[in-house]
């Protein structure tokens, strides 16, 4: 698993803890790495995870409004805690991180496959795809340079390198 995916999973765990316990976000962020976090996570991944969680928590109302606009017949509090926080995290990346939107969707779906259900993965994909289309119309994302894309998705970069090695062998 790439370090950025691990960071997203840690961010999801922070969001889940804050949501489930209705805790003060600053307290969750402060105590996560001491009490719950994986000690093997690299420092850059820790920083990315903390930035994602803090950013998501600071914009939760705006993120929920985006999600609500595309989650027909679903109220945010009625969604599973894991699912709503996967959605929040991905929408935060859409709006505030240089991550290509397609990569953010793919990462959200991989995390949903690990932490939620098959049906939830379809639900999350539908909502994120609709929000992505809305954002592409409102504010098309700038072309991301290949080196930025590589940083954004370790798994995709590793897979590409493996494919190149296999074809040259």
XYZ file of C-alpha atoms in Angstrom:
169
model
C 0.000 0.000 0.000
C 1.315 3.450 -0.903
C 2.084 5.971 1.802
C -0.543 8.406 0.494
C -3.270 5.758 0.692
C -2.127 4.901 4.223
C -2.305 8.609 5.047
C -5.868 8.779 3.693
C -6.824 5.775 5.801
C -5.371 7.451 8.888
C -7.249 10.644 8.030
C -10.448 8.607 7.709
C -9.826 7.099 11.136
C -9.389 10.584 12.619
C -12.605 11.756 10.958
C -14.445 8.651 12.153
C -13.237 9.194 15.740
C -14.249 12.858 15.695
C -17.657 12.046 14.202
C -18.424 8.992 16.345
C -17.387 10.532 19.648
C -18.654 13.990 18.707
C -15.266 15.093 19.974
C -13.514 18.403 19.634
C -11.587 18.098 16.343
C -8.387 19.563 17.793
C -8.366 16.924 20.537
C -8.801 14.070 18.076
C -5.995 15.368 15.880
C -3.745 15.830 18.882
C -4.308 12.400 20.416
C -4.693 10.232 17.302
C -0.998 9.583 16.681
C -0.334 8.892 20.366
C -3.284 6.606 21.079
C -4.536 5.152 17.793
C -2.136 5.871 14.961
C 0.164 3.352 13.340
C 3.719 3.949 14.562
C 5.124 2.732 11.231
C 3.618 5.581 9.193
C 6.263 7.824 7.636
C 6.441 11.438 8.784
C 5.349 12.843 5.402
C 2.321 10.533 5.439
C 1.513 11.637 9.004
C 1.641 15.267 7.936
C -0.558 14.588 4.889
C -3.072 12.615 6.987
C -3.258 15.314 9.629
C -3.639 18.039 6.978
C -6.465 16.105 5.287
C -8.298 15.440 8.543
C -7.872 18.992 9.870
C -8.950 20.506 6.556
C -11.951 18.228 6.265
C -13.051 18.982 9.832
C -12.662 22.720 9.315
C -14.845 22.664 6.169
C -17.361 19.988 7.175
C -20.480 22.140 6.646
C -19.492 23.139 3.111
C -18.470 19.571 2.292
C -21.746 18.213 3.642
C -23.656 20.722 1.529
C -21.870 19.492 -1.619
C -22.610 15.896 -0.665
C -26.227 16.702 0.237
C -26.749 18.295 -3.187
C -25.969 14.961 -4.872
C -27.140 12.411 -2.296
C -30.756 12.217 -3.349
C -33.065 10.981 -0.603
C -30.177 10.683 1.876
C -29.621 12.896 4.873
C -26.004 13.128 5.996
C -26.710 11.919 9.570
C -28.463 8.808 8.176
C -25.402 7.734 6.178
C -23.017 5.233 7.738
C -20.267 7.076 9.609
C -17.541 5.496 7.491
C -19.298 6.331 4.225
C -20.020 9.964 5.024
C -16.436 10.506 6.133
C -15.015 8.865 3.001
C -17.220 11.236 1.000
C -16.122 14.254 3.060
C -12.473 13.357 2.666
C -12.706 12.935 -1.112
C -14.706 16.139 -1.591
C -12.161 17.978 0.554
C -9.432 16.721 -1.792
C -11.517 17.829 -4.804
C -11.777 21.349 -3.457
C -8.605 22.038 -1.485
C -5.811 19.690 -2.586
C -3.958 19.443 -5.917
C -4.966 15.787 -6.203
C -6.512 14.993 -9.597
C -10.203 14.398 -8.984
C -10.164 10.995 -10.657
C -7.361 9.898 -8.335
C -9.325 11.153 -5.304
C -12.330 9.079 -6.435
C -10.208 5.976 -7.003
C -8.564 6.341 -3.602
C -11.947 6.829 -1.918
C -13.282 3.695 -3.585
C -10.281 1.612 -2.556
C -10.679 2.789 1.028
C -14.422 2.088 0.887
C -13.711 -1.443 -0.344
C -11.536 -1.968 2.712
C -13.668 -0.292 5.373
C -17.243 -0.470 4.100
C -19.541 -2.606 1.966
C -19.878 -3.328 -1.744
C -23.147 -1.375 -1.876
C -21.514 1.563 -0.116
C -18.740 1.600 -2.712
C -21.336 2.002 -5.463
C -23.135 4.706 -3.463
C -19.884 6.617 -2.846
C -18.840 6.307 -6.489
C -22.150 7.718 -7.712
C -22.057 10.718 -5.411
C -18.387 11.515 -6.023
C -18.770 11.175 -9.781
C -21.713 13.606 -9.755
C -19.821 16.118 -7.588
C -16.776 15.776 -9.861
C -18.931 16.581 -12.916
C -20.358 19.633 -11.110
C -16.875 20.854 -10.198
C -15.500 20.190 -13.686
C -18.197 22.511 -15.031
C -17.680 25.148 -12.311
C -13.897 25.117 -12.104
C -12.005 22.776 -14.410
C -8.936 21.391 -12.719
C -5.619 22.575 -14.107
C -3.452 20.011 -15.834
C -1.459 18.291 -13.131
C 2.204 17.741 -13.989
C 3.364 14.095 -14.057
C 5.566 14.530 -10.968
C 2.609 15.908 -9.013
C 0.484 12.997 -10.184
C 3.168 10.557 -9.047
C 3.181 12.122 -5.578
C -0.593 11.963 -5.474
C -0.941 8.280 -6.171
C 1.965 6.128 -5.062
C 0.136 2.987 -6.084
C -0.405 4.153 -9.663
C 3.227 5.239 -9.971
C 4.478 1.920 -8.609
C 2.201 0.014 -10.988
C 3.461 2.043 -13.953
C 7.091 1.329 -13.008
C 6.318 -2.379 -12.648
C 4.689 -2.414 -16.102
C 7.678 -0.678 -17.668
C 10.063 -3.183 -16.114
C 7.954 -6.096 -17.281
C 7.805 -4.801 -20.857
C 11.556 -4.181 -21.057
C 12.410 -7.654 -19.718
